[in-house]
Coordinates of C-alpha atoms and ligand atoms in Angstrom, one line a residue:
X1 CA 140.6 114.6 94.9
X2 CA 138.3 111.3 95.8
X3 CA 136.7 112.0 99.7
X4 CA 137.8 110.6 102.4
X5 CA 135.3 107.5 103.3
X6 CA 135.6 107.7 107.0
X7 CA 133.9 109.9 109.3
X8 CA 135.2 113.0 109.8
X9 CA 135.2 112.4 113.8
X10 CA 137.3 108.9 113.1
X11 CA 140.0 110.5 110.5
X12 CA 140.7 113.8 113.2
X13 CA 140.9 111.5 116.2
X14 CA 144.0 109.2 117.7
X15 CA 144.3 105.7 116.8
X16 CA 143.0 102.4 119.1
X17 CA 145.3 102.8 121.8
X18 CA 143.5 100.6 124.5
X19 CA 144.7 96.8 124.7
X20 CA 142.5 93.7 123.7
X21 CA 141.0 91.6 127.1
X22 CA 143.5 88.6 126.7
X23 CA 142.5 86.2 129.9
X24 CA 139.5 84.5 131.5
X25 CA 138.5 85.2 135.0
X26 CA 138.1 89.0 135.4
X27 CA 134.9 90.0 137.5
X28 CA 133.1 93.6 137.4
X29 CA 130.3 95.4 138.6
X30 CA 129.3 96.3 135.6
X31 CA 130.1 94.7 132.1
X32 CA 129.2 97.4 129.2
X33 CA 129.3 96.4 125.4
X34 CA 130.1 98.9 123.1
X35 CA 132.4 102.3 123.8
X36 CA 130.3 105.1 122.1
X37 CA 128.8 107.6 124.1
X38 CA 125.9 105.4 125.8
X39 CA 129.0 102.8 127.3
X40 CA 131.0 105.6 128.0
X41 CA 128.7 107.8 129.9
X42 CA 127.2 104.6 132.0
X43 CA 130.8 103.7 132.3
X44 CA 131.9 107.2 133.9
X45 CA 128.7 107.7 135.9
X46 CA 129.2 103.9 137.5
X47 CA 132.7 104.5 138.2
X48 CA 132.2 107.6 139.9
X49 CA 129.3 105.6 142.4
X50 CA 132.4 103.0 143.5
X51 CA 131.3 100.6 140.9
X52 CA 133.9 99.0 138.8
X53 CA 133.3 98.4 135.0
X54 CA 134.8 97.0 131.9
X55 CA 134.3 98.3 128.7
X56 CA 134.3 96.2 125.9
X57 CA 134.3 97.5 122.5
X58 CA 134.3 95.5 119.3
X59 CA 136.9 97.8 117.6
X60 CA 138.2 101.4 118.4
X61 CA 136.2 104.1 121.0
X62 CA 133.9 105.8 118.8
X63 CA 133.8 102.9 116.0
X64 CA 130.4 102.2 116.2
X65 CA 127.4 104.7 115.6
X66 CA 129.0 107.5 117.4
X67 CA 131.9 107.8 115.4
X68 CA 129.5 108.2 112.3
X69 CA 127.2 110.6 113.9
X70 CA 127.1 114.5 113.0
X71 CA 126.8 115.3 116.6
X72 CA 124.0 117.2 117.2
X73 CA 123.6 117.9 121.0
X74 CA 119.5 118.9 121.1
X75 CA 116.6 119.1 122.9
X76 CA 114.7 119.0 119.5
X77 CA 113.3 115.2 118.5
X78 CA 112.6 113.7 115.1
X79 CA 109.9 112.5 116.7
X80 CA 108.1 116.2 117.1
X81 CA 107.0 117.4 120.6
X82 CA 103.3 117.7 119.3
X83 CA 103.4 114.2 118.3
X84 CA 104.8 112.9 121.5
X85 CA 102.0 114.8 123.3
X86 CA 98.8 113.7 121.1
X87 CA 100.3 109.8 121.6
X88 CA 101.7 109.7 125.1
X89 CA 100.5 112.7 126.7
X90 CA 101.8 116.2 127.7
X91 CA 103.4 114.8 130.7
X92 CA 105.6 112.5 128.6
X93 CA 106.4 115.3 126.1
X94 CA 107.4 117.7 129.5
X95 CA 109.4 114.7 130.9
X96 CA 111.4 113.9 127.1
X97 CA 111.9 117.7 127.3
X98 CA 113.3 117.3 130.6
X99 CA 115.4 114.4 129.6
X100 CA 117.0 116.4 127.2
X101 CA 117.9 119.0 129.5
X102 CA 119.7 116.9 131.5
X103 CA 121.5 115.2 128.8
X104 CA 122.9 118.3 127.5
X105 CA 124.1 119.7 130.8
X106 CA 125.2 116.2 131.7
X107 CA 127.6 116.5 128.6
X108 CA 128.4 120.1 130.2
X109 CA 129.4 119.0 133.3
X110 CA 131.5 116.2 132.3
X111 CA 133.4 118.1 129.7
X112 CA 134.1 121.1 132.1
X113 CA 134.8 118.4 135.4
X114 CA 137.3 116.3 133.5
X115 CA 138.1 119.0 131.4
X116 CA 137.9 117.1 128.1
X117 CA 139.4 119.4 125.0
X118 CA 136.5 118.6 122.5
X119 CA 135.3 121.6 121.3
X120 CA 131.9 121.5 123.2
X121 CA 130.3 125.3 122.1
X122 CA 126.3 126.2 123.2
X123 CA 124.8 127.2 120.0
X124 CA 121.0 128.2 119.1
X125 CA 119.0 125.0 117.0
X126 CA 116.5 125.5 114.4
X127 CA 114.2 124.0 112.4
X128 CA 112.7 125.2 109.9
X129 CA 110.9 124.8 106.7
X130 CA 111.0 125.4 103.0
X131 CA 107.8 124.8 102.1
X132 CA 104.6 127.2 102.4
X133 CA 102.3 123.7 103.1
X134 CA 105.0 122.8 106.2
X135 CA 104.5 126.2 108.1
X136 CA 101.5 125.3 110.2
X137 CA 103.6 121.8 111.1
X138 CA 106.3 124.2 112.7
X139 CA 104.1 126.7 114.3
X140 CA 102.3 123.4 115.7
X141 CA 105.6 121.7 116.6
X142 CA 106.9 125.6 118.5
X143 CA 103.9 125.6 120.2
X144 CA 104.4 122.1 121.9
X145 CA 107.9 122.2 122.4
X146 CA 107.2 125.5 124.1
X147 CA 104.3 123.7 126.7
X148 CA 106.9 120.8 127.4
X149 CA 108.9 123.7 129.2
X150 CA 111.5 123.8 126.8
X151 CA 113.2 127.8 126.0
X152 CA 111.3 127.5 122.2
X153 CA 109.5 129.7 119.6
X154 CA 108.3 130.2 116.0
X155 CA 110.4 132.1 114.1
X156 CA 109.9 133.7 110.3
X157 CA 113.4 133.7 110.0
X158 CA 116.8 131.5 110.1
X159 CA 120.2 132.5 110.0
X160 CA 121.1 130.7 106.2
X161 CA 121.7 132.1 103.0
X162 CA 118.6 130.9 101.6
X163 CA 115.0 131.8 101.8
X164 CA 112.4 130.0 104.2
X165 CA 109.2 129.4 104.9
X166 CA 109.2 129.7 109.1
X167 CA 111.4 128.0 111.6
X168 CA 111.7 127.0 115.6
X169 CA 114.0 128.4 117.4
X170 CA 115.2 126.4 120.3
X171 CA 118.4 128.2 122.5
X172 CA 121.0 126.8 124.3
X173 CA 121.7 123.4 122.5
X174 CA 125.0 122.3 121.8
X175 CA 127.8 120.8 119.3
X176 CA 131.3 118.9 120.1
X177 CA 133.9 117.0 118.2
X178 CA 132.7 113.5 119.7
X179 CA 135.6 111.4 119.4
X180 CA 137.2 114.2 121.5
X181 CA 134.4 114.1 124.0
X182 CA 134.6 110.0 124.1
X183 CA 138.7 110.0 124.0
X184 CA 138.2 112.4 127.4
X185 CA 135.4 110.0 129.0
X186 CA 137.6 106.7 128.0
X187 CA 140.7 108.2 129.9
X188 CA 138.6 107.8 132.8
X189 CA 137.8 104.2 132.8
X190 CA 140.8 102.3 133.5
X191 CA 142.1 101.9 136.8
X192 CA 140.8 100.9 140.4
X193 CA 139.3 97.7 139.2
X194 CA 137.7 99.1 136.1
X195 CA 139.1 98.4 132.6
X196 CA 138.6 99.4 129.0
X197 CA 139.1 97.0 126.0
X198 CA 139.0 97.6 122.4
X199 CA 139.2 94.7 120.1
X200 CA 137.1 92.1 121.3
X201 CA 134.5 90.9 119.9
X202 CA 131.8 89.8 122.6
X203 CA 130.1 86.2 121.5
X204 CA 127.5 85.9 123.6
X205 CA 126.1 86.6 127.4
X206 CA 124.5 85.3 129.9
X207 CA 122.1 86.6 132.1
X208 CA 122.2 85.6 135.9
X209 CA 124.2 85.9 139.4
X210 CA 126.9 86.5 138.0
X211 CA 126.1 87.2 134.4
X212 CA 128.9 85.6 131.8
X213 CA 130.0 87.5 129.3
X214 CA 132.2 85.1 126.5
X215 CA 134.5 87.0 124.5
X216 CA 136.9 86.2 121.5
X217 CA 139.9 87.2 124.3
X218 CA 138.4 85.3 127.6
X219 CA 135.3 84.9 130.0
X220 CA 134.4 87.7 132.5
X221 CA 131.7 87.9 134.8
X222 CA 129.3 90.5 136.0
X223 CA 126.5 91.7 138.5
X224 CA 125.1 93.6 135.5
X225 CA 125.1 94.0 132.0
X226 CA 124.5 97.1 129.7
X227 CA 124.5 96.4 125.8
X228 CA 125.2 99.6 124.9
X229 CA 125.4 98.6 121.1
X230 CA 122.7 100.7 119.0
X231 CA 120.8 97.4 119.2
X232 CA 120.9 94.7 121.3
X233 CA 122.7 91.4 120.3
X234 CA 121.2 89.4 122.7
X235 CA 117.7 89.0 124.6
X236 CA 115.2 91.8 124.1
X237 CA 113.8 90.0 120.8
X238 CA 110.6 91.7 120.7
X239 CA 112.3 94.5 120.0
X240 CA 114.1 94.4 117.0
X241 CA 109.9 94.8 115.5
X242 CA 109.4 98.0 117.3
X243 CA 112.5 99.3 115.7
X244 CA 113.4 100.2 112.2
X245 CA 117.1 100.6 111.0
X246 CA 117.4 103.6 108.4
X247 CA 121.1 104.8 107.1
X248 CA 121.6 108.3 106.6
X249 CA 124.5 109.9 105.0
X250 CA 127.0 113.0 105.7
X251 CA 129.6 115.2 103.6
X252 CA 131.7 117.7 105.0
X253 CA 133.2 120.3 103.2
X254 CA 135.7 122.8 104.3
X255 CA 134.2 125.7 105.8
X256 CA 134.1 129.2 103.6
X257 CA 134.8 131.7 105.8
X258 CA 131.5 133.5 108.0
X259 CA 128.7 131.5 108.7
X260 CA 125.6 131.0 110.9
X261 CA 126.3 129.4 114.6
X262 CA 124.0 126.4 114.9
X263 CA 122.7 123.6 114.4
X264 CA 119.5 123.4 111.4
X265 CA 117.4 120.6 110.6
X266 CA 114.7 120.9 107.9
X267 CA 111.4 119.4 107.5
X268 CA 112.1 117.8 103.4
X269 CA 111.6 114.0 102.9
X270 CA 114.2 112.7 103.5
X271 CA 114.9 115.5 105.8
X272 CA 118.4 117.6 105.7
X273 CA 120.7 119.0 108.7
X274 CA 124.3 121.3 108.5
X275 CA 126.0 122.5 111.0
X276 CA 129.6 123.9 111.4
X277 CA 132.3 122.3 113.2
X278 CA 136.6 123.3 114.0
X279 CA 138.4 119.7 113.8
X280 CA 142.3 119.6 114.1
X281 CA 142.1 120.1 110.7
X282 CA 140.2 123.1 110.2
X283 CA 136.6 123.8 109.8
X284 CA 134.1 122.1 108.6
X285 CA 130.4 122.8 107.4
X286 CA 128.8 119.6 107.8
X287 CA 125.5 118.5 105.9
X288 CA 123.8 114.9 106.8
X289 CA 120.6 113.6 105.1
X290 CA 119.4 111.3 102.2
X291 CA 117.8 108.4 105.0
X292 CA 116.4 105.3 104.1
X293 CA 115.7 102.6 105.4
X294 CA 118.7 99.3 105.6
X295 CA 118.4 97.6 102.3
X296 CA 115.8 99.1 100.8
X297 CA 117.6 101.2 98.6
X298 CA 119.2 99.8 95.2
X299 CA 121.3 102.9 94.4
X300 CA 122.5 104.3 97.7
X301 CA 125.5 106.2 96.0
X302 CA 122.2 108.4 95.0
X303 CA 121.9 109.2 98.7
X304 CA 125.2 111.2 98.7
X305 CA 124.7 112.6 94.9
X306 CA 121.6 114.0 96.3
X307 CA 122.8 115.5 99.3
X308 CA 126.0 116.8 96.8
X309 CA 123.0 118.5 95.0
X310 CA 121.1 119.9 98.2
X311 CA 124.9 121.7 98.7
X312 CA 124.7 123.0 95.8
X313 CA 121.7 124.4 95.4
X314 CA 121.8 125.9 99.0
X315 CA 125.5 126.8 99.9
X316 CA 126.9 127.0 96.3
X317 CA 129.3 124.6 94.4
X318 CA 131.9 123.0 96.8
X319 CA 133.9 119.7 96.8
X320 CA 133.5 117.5 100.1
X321 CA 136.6 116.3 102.2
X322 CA 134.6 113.4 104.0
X323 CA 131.4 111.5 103.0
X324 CA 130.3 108.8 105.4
X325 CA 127.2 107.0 106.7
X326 CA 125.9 105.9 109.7
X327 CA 122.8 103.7 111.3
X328 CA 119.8 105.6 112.9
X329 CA 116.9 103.1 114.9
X330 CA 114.1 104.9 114.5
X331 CA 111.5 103.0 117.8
X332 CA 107.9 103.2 115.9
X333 CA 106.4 105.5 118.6
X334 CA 109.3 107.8 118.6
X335 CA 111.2 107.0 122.4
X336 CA 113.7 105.1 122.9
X337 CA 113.3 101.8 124.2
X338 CA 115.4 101.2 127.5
X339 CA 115.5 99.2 130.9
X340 CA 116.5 96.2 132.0
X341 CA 114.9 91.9 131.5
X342 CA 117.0 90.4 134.1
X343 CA 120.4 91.4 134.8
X344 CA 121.0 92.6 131.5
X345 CA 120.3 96.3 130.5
X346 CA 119.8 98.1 127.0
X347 CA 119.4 101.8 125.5
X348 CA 118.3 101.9 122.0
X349 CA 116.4 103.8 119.7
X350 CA 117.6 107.0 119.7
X351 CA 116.3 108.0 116.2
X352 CA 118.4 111.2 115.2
X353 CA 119.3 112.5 119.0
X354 CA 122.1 109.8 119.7
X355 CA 124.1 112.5 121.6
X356 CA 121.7 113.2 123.7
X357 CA 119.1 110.2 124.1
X358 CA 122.5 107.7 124.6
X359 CA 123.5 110.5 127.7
X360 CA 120.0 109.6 129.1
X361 CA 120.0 106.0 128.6
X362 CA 123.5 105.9 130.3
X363 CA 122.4 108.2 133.0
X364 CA 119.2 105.7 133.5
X365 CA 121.0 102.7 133.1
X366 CA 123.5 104.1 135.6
X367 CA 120.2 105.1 138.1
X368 CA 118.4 101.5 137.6
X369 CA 122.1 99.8 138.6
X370 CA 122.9 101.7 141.5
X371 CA 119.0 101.8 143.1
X372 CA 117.9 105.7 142.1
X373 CA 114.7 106.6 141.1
X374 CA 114.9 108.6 137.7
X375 CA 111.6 109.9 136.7
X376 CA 112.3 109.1 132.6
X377 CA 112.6 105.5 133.3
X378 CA 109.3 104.6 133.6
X379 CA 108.5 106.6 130.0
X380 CA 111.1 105.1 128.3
X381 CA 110.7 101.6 130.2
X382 CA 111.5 99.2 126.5
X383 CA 108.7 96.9 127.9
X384 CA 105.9 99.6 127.4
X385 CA 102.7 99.4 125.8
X386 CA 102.1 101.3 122.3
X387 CA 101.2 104.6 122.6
X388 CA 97.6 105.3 120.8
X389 CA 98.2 106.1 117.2
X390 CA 101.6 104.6 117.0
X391 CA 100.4 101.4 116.3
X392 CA 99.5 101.7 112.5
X393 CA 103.6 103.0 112.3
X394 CA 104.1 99.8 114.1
X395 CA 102.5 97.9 111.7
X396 CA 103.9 100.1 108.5
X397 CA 107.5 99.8 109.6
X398 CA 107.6 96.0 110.5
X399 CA 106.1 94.2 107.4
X400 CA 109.4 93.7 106.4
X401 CA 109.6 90.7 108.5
X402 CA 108.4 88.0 108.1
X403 CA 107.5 89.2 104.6
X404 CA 110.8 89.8 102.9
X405 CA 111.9 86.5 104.1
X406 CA 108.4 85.1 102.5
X407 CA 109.1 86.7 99.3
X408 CA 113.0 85.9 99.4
X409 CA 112.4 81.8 99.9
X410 CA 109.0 81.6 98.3
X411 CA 107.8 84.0 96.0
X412 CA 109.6 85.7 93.8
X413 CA 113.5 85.2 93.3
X414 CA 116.0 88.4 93.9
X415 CA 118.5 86.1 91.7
X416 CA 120.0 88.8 90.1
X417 CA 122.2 86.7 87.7
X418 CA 123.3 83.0 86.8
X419 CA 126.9 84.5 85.8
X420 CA 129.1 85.7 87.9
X421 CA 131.0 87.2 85.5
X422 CA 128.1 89.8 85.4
X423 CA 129.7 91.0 88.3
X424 CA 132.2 93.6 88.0
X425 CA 134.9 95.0 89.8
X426 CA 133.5 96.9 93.1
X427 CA 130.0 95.7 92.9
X428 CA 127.9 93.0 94.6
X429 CA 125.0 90.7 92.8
X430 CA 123.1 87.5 94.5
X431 CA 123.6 85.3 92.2
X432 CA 122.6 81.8 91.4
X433 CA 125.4 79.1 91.2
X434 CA 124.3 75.4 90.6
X435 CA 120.6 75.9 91.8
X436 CA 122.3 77.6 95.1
X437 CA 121.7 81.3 96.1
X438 CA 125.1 83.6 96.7
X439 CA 126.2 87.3 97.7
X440 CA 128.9 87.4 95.7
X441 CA 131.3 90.6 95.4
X442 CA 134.5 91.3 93.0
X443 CA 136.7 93.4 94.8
X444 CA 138.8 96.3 92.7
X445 CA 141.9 93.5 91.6
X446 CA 139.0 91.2 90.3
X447 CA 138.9 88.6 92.8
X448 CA 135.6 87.2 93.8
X449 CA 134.3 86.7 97.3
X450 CA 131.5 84.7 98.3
X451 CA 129.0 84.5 101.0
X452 CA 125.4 82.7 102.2
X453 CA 122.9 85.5 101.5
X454 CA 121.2 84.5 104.5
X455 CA 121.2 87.2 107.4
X456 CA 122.7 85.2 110.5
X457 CA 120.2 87.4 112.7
X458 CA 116.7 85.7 111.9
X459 CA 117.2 84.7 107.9
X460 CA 116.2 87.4 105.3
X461 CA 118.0 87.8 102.4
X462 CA 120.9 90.9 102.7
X463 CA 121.3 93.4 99.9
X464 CA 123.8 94.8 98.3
X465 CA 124.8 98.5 99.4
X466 CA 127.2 100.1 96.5
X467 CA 128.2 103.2 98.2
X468 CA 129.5 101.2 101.5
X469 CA 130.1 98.4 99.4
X470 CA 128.6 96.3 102.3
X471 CA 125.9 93.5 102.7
X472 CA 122.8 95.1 104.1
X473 CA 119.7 93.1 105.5
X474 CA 116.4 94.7 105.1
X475 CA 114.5 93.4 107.6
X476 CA 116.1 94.6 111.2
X477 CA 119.3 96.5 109.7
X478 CA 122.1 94.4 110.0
X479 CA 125.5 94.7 107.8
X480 CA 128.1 92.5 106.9
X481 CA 131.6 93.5 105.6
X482 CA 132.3 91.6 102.2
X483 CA 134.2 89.0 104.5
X484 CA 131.2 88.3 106.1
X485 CA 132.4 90.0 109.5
X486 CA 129.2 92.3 111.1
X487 CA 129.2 96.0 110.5
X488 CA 126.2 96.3 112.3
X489 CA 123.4 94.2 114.5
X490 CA 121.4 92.8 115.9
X491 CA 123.0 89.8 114.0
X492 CA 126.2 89.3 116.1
Ligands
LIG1 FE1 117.1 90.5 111.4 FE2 118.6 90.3 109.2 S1 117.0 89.0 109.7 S2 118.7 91.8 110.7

């Protein structure tokens, strides 16, 4: 039986059930775009200070990035706490240790105040390497996670059915179906002036007293604005170059019988992370993986045969249910970027720790809104300065633009073919017709549909992904459905 090709999250959860905005006029507090668990947690928080909020979600709660996350709730960051300390300081890394504290008992409190049926379980988080030559990186890594105050410690051993090298152990994370979690928080919006609406597409806003938000169902107005979107689709330009857009890919396979409690992240390239999980449809064992960055990869249906292979090797042979992708924004210096240029606010860049990095960015969204200090904004303030040694990442990670779109218009030609009947049933060339450049993709009953190549964000050349079967722009990480419709932003 063919996977599902859907999120595990999105297939166990209820259907769209909140109605469209269909008339101009309405006027908030707070305007938030995008109902994943960054809009939803500002959206709570506000509500519960006497602000009033609407919600506006481009398709279903949960359809964006946090509907295709594997839900890891963790104080541990991609972005290592030794790192963090060598090019901030040890202040940030205490503070980003801090933040992630709060996040997880944030989550706490909300699911046992509102008491949201989601599955939320405290469970130990390790990782841990493989590799003889990656051992002092994790004793290293223990060491600093343990000075930024956080409950952490080398350990020689992990709870998997495989041998490794040496591990961290960090206690009391946490793990949750998220649909359920977000399904609980969006109960909570509607009602005393505050609204919720799926299905509608915001066009464009407008900072100012009030900001204007235009949507495909009416105008609204705001005091404030959070774009709550994994990247912002409008203003803070500078920085879609301090942030790179990688997929990353997840299977889950129904669960064996006994296993380990916890969450386990490896240090491979491109990294690997499992974890365990009861759905309304049983349990699950979970294994995500096989990044790279949007675009950049010609054969991504290799991601998910490689992480097919990492199963098998490490868990023994097993056929997945699910298989689905999702969007990480890795911010070069490894924080995420949030704040506020005007009256409009944003929360990005959460690399691999969306769960708990989008709490934070709500809860400091929230604090910058409603006047309270909140002693991680300033850290994670999107206007800051590199941190020393992050700048030759910066540099690495954002030659993609203006240099693909260089190479795409002048250099060399990604013309894949003059023919398009060189392009068969399910796949996607650029193809030359008549001197003019097109994506074109034949759909599985032969019919061809074609589209401008050019990325409506800033102009590169997208790319053909084969195991989304999506348009995929290589130089900031948007995505286009084969109808042209976005997928993903900052194009919008
Ligand atoms: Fe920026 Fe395509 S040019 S995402």
């Amino acid at each position: 039986m063919e996977p599902h090709t859907t999120s595990l999250w999105l297939e166990s959860s209820p259907a769209p059930r909140h109605e469209p905005l269909r008339r101009d006029g309405l006027h908030v507090d707070v305007a938030i775009v995008g109902a994943g668990i960054t809009g939803l947690t500002a959206a709570v928080l506000l509500k519960q200070r006497g602000r009033t909020v609407a919600v506006i979600e481009k398709e279903r709660v949960g359809g964006g990035e946090t509907g295709n996350t594997t839900a890891h709730i963790t104080e541990a960051v991609d972005a290592r706490y030794y790192f963090i300390a060598r090019v901030f300081d040890k202040e940030a890394a205490r503070l980003v240790a801090q933040a992630s504290r709060a996040s997880i008992e944030q989550i706490a409190q909300l699911v046992h105040e509102f008491a949201i049926q989601c599955r939320f379980k405290r469970v130990p988080g390790y990782l841990y390497t493989e590799k003889r030559s990656f051992v002092a990186e994790v004793k290293r890594e223990a060491q600093a996670a343990a000075e930024a105050g956080l409950a952490a410690k080398y350990v020689s051993e992990v709870p998997l059915p495989f041998a490794i090298r040496g591990g961290v152990l960090f206690e009391n994370q946490a793990q949750f179906h998220p649909q359920e979690y977000l399904a609980g928080l969006a109960a909570r919006i509607h009602g005393d002036g505050s609204f919720l609406f799926e299905r509608t597409h915001v066009r464009g806003i407008e900072d100012g007293e009030p900001c204007v938000i235009e949507t495909d169902g009416g105008k609204l107005t705001a005091g404030a604005v959070i774009q709550a979107t994994n990247v912002p689709i409008v203003s803070f330009t500078t920085l879609h170059v301090k942030d790179a857009a990688y997929r990353t890919y997840a299977m889950a396979y129904p669960s064996k019988g006994a296993h380990p409690d916890g969450l386990f992240w490896d240090t491979a390239e491109p990294y690997h992370y499992t974890r365990w999980q009861e759905t309304g449809e049983g349990e699950f064992m979970i294994v995500g993986g096989s990044d790279h960055k949007v675009g950049q990869e010609a054969d991504t249906e290799k991601c998910f045969t490689g992480l097919q292979q990492y199963v098998d090797e490490h868990f023994g042979p097993q056929q997945p249910r699910y298989r689905w992708s999702g969007q990480v924004i890795d911010p070069v210096d490894g924080l995420p970027y949030i704040g506020r240029s005007g009256n409009i606010y944003v929360s990005t860049g959460y690399a691999g720790q969306g769960m708990t990095f989008g709490t934070a960015g709500a809860m400091i969204c929230a604090d910058l809104i409603t006047g309270r200090e909140n002693a991680w904004a300033e850290l994670f303030d999107w206007k800051r300065v590199h941190a020393r040694g992050a700048i030759k990442d910066f540099i690495s990670e954002n030659v993609d633009y203006p240099r693909r779109m260089i190479m795409d218009r002048l250099v060399r030609s990604n013309v894949e073919t003059k023919d398009v009947a060189d392009v068969k049933p399910g796949e996607g060339k650029i193809v030359s017709v008549g001197g003019r450049k097109l994506a074109v993709h034949r759909d599985d009953a032969g019919t061809l549909h074609a589209l401008s190549p050019v990325c409506t964000h800033m102009g590169c050349d997208v790319a053909w992904n084969d195991a989304e079967r999506t348009w995929d722009c290589p130089c900031h990480g948007s995505r286009f459905k084969t109808t042209g419709e976005v997928l993903n932003g900052p194009a919008h």
